[in-house]
Every structure is written in structure tokens, then in C-alpha cells.
CSV table of C-alpha atoms in Angstrom, one decimal:
chain,number,residue,atom,x,y,z
A,1,MET,CA,-15.6,-1.5,-2.8
A,2,ALA,CA,-15.2,-0.3,0.7
A,3,ASP,CA,-13.6,2.9,1.7
A,4,ILE,CA,-10.6,2.8,3.7
A,5,LEU,CA,-10.1,6.6,4.5
A,6,ARG,CA,-13.1,9.0,4.7
A,7,CYS,CA,-13.1,12.8,5.4
A,8,ASN,CA,-16.2,14.4,6.2
A,9,HIS,CA,-15.9,18.6,6.4
A,10,LEU,CA,-12.4,18.0,7.8
A,11,LYS,CA,-10.9,21.2,9.0
A,12,LYS,CA,-7.4,22.0,10.4
A,13,GLN,CA,-6.2,25.3,11.8
A,14,TYR,CA,-3.0,26.4,13.2
A,15,GLY,CA,-3.4,29.5,15.1
A,16,GLY,CA,-4.9,32.1,12.5
A,17,PHE,CA,-4.1,29.9,9.4
A,18,THR,CA,-6.1,27.5,8.1
A,19,ALA,CA,-4.3,24.5,6.4
A,20,LEU,CA,-7.6,22.1,5.6
A,21,LYS,CA,-10.8,23.9,4.8
A,22,GLY,CA,-13.9,21.4,5.5
A,23,ILE,CA,-12.6,18.8,2.9
A,24,ASN,CA,-14.8,15.7,1.9
A,25,LEU,CA,-12.9,12.8,0.5
A,26,GLU,CA,-13.3,8.9,0.2
A,27,LEU,CA,-10.4,6.5,-0.8
A,28,PRO,CA,-11.3,3.0,-1.5
A,29,GLU,CA,-9.6,0.0,-0.8
A,30,GLY,CA,-7.1,-1.5,-3.3
A,31,LYS,CA,-5.8,1.6,-4.8
A,32,VAL,CA,-2.6,3.6,-5.4
A,33,VAL,CA,-3.7,7.3,-4.9
A,34,GLY,CA,-1.5,10.5,-5.6
A,35,LEU,CA,-2.1,13.2,-3.3
A,36,LEU,CA,-1.0,15.9,-5.6
A,37,GLY,CA,-0.4,19.7,-5.1
A,38,PRO,CA,2.2,22.6,-4.6
A,39,ASN,CA,4.1,22.6,-1.3
A,40,GLY,CA,2.2,24.3,1.2
A,41,SER,CA,-1.2,23.2,0.0
A,42,GLY,CA,-2.2,20.8,2.8
A,43,LYS,CA,-0.7,17.4,2.2
A,44,THR,CA,1.3,16.8,4.9
A,45,THR,CA,-1.6,18.0,7.4
A,46,LEU,CA,-4.2,15.5,5.8
A,47,ILE,CA,-1.6,12.6,5.9
A,48,LYS,CA,-0.7,13.5,9.7
A,49,LEU,CA,-4.5,13.7,10.5
A,50,ALA,CA,-4.8,10.2,8.9
A,51,SER,CA,-1.9,8.9,10.9
A,52,GLY,CA,-3.3,10.1,14.3
A,53,ILE,CA,-0.3,12.6,14.8
A,54,LEU,CA,-2.6,15.6,14.5
A,55,LEU,CA,-6.2,16.0,15.6
A,56,PRO,CA,-9.1,17.9,13.5
A,57,THR,CA,-10.3,21.3,14.3
A,58,ALA,CA,-13.4,20.4,13.0
A,59,GLY,CA,-15.0,17.7,10.8
A,60,GLU,CA,-14.1,13.9,10.9
A,61,ILE,CA,-11.8,11.8,9.6
A,62,THR,CA,-11.8,8.0,9.7
A,63,ILE,CA,-9.8,4.9,9.1
A,64,ASN,CA,-11.8,1.7,8.1
A,65,ASP,CA,-14.8,3.5,10.2
A,66,MET,CA,-12.7,4.2,13.1
A,67,LYS,CA,-11.4,7.6,14.3
A,68,PRO,CA,-7.5,7.5,14.2
A,69,GLY,CA,-6.2,6.3,17.4
A,70,VAL,CA,-4.6,3.1,18.6
A,71,GLU,CA,-6.6,0.7,16.8
A,72,THR,CA,-6.1,2.4,13.4
A,73,LYS,CA,-2.1,2.4,14.0
A,74,LYS,CA,-2.3,-1.2,13.7
A,75,LEU,CA,-3.8,-0.9,10.1
A,76,VAL,CA,-1.5,2.2,9.2
A,77,ALA,CA,1.8,2.3,7.7
A,78,TYR,CA,3.3,5.9,7.9
A,79,LEU,CA,6.5,7.6,6.2
A,80,PRO,CA,7.0,10.8,7.0
A,81,GLU,CA,8.7,13.4,5.0
A,82,ARG,CA,11.9,13.8,7.2
A,83,ASN,CA,13.9,11.3,8.5
A,84,TYR,CA,12.6,9.6,11.7
A,85,LEU,CA,15.1,7.0,12.7
A,86,ASP,CA,18.2,6.9,15.1
A,87,LEU,CA,21.2,7.3,12.8
A,88,SER,CA,23.5,5.6,15.3
A,89,LYS,CA,21.6,2.2,15.1
A,90,LYS,CA,22.4,-0.5,12.9
A,91,ILE,CA,20.1,-1.2,10.1
A,92,ASP,CA,19.3,-4.9,11.8
A,93,LYS,CA,18.6,-3.1,15.0
A,94,GLN,CA,15.7,-0.9,13.6
A,95,ILE,CA,14.5,-4.2,11.6
A,96,ALA,CA,14.1,-6.2,15.1
A,97,PHE,CA,12.6,-2.7,16.5
A,98,MET,CA,10.0,-2.7,13.7
A,99,ALA,CA,9.4,-6.5,14.2
A,100,ASP,CA,8.6,-6.2,18.0
A,101,PHE,CA,6.6,-3.1,17.7
A,102,TYR,CA,4.3,-4.4,14.4
A,103,LYS,CA,2.6,-7.5,14.5
A,104,ASP,CA,2.3,-7.5,10.7
A,105,PHE,CA,6.2,-6.5,9.9
A,106,ASN,CA,7.7,-9.0,7.7
A,107,LYS,CA,11.4,-9.3,8.8
A,108,ASP,CA,12.0,-11.7,5.6
A,109,ARG,CA,10.8,-9.1,2.9
A,110,ALA,CA,12.8,-6.4,4.9
A,111,TYR,CA,16.2,-8.4,4.2
A,112,GLU,CA,15.2,-9.2,0.9
A,113,MET,CA,14.8,-5.7,-0.4
A,114,LEU,CA,17.9,-4.8,1.2
A,115,ASP,CA,19.9,-7.5,-0.4
A,116,ARG,CA,18.6,-6.5,-3.7
A,117,LEU,CA,19.8,-2.9,-3.1
A,118,GLY,CA,23.2,-4.2,-1.8
A,119,ILE,CA,22.9,-2.4,1.5
A,120,ASP,CA,24.4,-4.5,4.4
A,121,PRO,CA,21.8,-4.3,7.4
A,122,LYS,CA,25.0,-4.4,9.9
A,123,ARG,CA,25.8,-0.7,8.8
A,124,PRO,CA,24.5,2.1,10.9
A,125,LEU,CA,22.3,4.5,9.1
A,126,LYS,CA,24.8,7.2,9.5
A,127,ASP,CA,27.2,5.7,7.2
A,128,LEU,CA,24.5,5.6,4.3
A,129,SER,CA,24.2,8.3,1.6
A,130,LYS,CA,21.1,10.5,2.0
A,131,GLY,CA,19.3,8.4,-0.8
A,132,ASN,CA,20.1,5.2,0.7
A,133,ARG,CA,18.7,6.3,4.2
A,134,GLU,CA,15.5,7.1,2.5
A,135,LYS,CA,15.5,3.7,0.7
A,136,VAL,CA,15.8,1.9,4.3
A,137,GLN,CA,13.2,4.0,5.5
A,138,LEU,CA,10.8,3.1,2.8
A,139,ILE,CA,11.8,-0.6,3.0
A,140,LEU,CA,10.7,-0.6,6.9
A,141,VAL,CA,7.7,0.9,6.0
A,142,MET,CA,6.7,-1.3,3.1
A,143,SER,CA,7.6,-4.5,5.1
A,144,ARG,CA,4.5,-4.1,6.9
A,145,ASP,CA,1.3,-5.7,5.8
A,146,ALA,CA,-0.7,-2.7,6.5
A,147,LYS,CA,-4.2,-1.6,4.9
A,148,LEU,CA,-3.2,2.0,4.5
A,149,TYR,CA,0.3,3.3,3.7
A,150,LEU,CA,0.9,6.9,4.1
A,151,LEU,CA,3.8,7.9,2.3
A,152,ASP,CA,4.6,11.8,2.4
A,153,GLU,CA,6.9,12.9,-0.3
A,154,PRO,CA,8.9,9.6,-0.5
A,155,ILE,CA,10.6,10.7,-3.6
A,156,GLY,CA,11.3,14.2,-3.1
A,157,GLY,CA,14.9,14.3,-2.0
A,158,VAL,CA,16.3,11.5,-4.0
A,159,ASP,CA,17.8,11.3,-7.7
A,160,PRO,CA,15.8,9.9,-10.8
A,161,ALA,CA,17.1,6.5,-10.6
A,162,ALA,CA,16.6,6.2,-6.8
A,163,ARG,CA,12.8,7.5,-7.7
A,164,ASP,CA,12.3,4.5,-10.0
A,165,TYR,CA,13.6,2.1,-7.4
A,166,ILE,CA,11.4,3.8,-4.7
A,167,LEU,CA,8.2,3.5,-7.0
A,168,GLU,CA,8.8,-0.1,-7.8
A,169,THR,CA,9.2,-1.1,-4.2
A,170,ILE,CA,6.0,0.5,-3.3
A,171,ILE,CA,4.0,-1.2,-6.1
A,172,ASP,CA,5.7,-4.4,-5.8
A,173,ASN,CA,5.2,-4.8,-1.8
A,174,HIS,CA,1.9,-3.5,-0.7
A,175,PRO,CA,-0.8,-6.2,-0.5
A,176,ALA,CA,-3.4,-6.2,-3.2
A,177,ASP,CA,-6.3,-5.1,-1.1
A,178,SER,CA,-4.4,-2.4,0.6
A,179,THR,CA,-4.4,1.4,-0.5
A,180,VAL,CA,-1.2,3.6,-0.8
A,181,LEU,CA,-1.7,7.2,-0.6
A,182,ILE,CA,1.3,8.9,-2.0
A,183,SER,CA,2.0,12.9,-1.2
A,184,THR,CA,4.2,14.6,-4.0
A,185,HIS,CA,4.6,17.3,-6.2
A,186,LEU,CA,6.6,15.5,-8.7
A,187,ILE,CA,3.5,14.5,-10.7
A,188,ALA,CA,5.1,13.0,-13.9
A,189,ASP,CA,7.4,10.5,-11.7
A,190,VAL,CA,4.6,9.0,-9.7
A,191,GLU,CA,1.7,9.0,-12.7
A,192,PRO,CA,2.7,5.5,-14.0
A,193,VAL,CA,2.1,3.9,-10.6
A,194,LEU,CA,-1.4,5.8,-9.8
A,195,ASP,CA,-4.8,4.5,-10.0
A,196,GLU,CA,-6.5,7.6,-8.8
A,197,PHE,CA,-5.5,11.3,-8.3
A,198,VAL,CA,-6.4,14.2,-5.7
A,199,PHE,CA,-5.7,17.5,-6.4
A,200,ILE,CA,-5.3,19.7,-3.5
A,201,ARG,CA,-4.3,23.5,-3.1
A,202,GLU,CA,-4.4,26.0,-0.1
A,203,GLY,CA,-6.5,23.4,1.7
A,204,ASP,CA,-9.3,22.8,-0.8
A,205,ILE,CA,-9.6,19.4,-2.8
A,206,LEU,CA,-10.0,20.6,-6.5
A,207,MET,CA,-10.5,17.3,-8.1
A,208,HIS,CA,-10.7,13.3,-7.2
A,209,ASP,CA,-10.7,11.3,-10.3
A,210,SER,CA,-9.1,8.1,-11.8
A,211,VAL,CA,-6.1,8.0,-14.4
A,212,GLU,CA,-8.1,6.2,-16.5
A,213,SER,CA,-10.7,8.5,-17.1
A,214,VAL,CA,-7.9,11.3,-17.9
A,215,LYS,CA,-6.3,9.1,-20.4
A,216,ALA,CA,-9.7,8.6,-22.1
A,217,GLU,CA,-9.6,12.1,-22.8
A,218,GLY,CA,-6.1,12.0,-24.4
A,219,LYS,CA,-4.5,13.7,-21.4
A,220,THR,CA,-2.0,13.0,-18.7
A,221,VAL,CA,-2.3,13.6,-15.0
A,222,ASP,CA,1.0,15.7,-15.2
A,223,GLY,CA,-0.7,17.8,-18.1
A,224,LEU,CA,-4.0,18.3,-16.4
A,225,PHE,CA,-2.2,19.2,-13.3
A,226,ARG,CA,-0.2,22.0,-15.0
A,227,GLU,CA,-3.6,23.6,-16.3
A,228,VAL,CA,-5.6,23.5,-13.2
A,229,PHE,CA,-2.4,24.9,-11.1
A,230,ARG,CA,-1.4,27.4,-13.7
A,231,CYS,CA,-0.5,30.5,-12.4
């Protein structure tokens, strides 16, 4: 199975602070992977490097054997931790913009998911609750037929019922050969949808393994996380 993302001695510094300390990582195609660690562990930095928003200080990161840039943006669908949409615009205008910008955007899928939620596409985002805004953002991202989905804390700011919907949306709407990287510190919530997990702390990769291997030892990823990250 080919790797969609590779990091080779990848390092990122902000001034005197080192966010990533020369990590090595390979993520295969067709997997749902949890990027798991406490706040401030380097999760968002890694995702921003993969999306092309940041440049490495040293080392290399590649998407489908290419350095992040114009070509990889055609393959990557990125959901940032914070709202990135114009709240004054109506949802259908946001959909039209995405369809114009990305050739792989599926408008029918977007409208179908909105309908399932009972969200009127003629409403501006500012009229929605915070939870529904986050759902709309996720719908826009998951309506692309991307090779790599980078989701930064997609369930961090919503209630448990909304978390369930968001995780179901992720699993039901990504192509089978694509990879989904979910950054979160809410391990128990995402564990049921994961194929693999990466533990990261203070810019270092501590562990990268399959969920099945953890289950075979009679453990859970959440339980293992608590052991590894115990204060």
C-alpha cells in the first residue's frame, strides 16, 4: 500500500520554540488515522505543514511524493480548528464558491448532508448555532473527493451528540482509497472510527500503531493514551 504522507526528519521552529523536533512518519492510503496528543503537542503544526500553510524549518514533508504546494492542494482537503468561512454569506453561496474553486467538489453530496441535518442552505452562517456552523464547515470539506483529509480538532467544540454526527459524516463520505487524519485530544470519542493512531507529545512522535494491535493486547487506545501520557 502506498504512502500518501511522509515526514523525514521534519522540524518546525517558531523563533526559539521548537514545535516539531525532527519527526519521521509515514501514513498509508485508505486509512483513518488519529493524531493524538495533549494541547500544544504539535498536532496543528503538523497539519498546517501538510496543508502547505507552513514551511518546514528543516527536514521534509511530502504528499503523494510531492512537496506541499499548488499540486498537493488539489489532493488535500483541510479543516482548520477555527472558523474560516464568511459568516455573512449564505450556505448555498459557500457551496457555489467551493464548487468553482475545487474540481473534485460534489455539490449534490453537500446538499444531501445539509438536508439530512435539516439546515436550510439559504440561511447565512451567522444565523446558525456554533455546532451547526462547524457541521457546515465539515460538510464543505467532506464534499470533496480528496486523497488526504486533514481535520484539525473537528469535534473539539461541539456537544457529544454533534460529535457522533461529525464522526459518522467523516466515515460515510470519504473515498475508500483516501486517508483521513484527525487531530484531537478526545481519544475515546474518535477511537471507534480509527484504523491507526499516532501519539505525539512536545513535538516528538511517541508511537504509531494500528488500533487492531492494541485491541489484540486487550487494551483500548484511550487506555493506552492515559498510560503513555500519565503526568
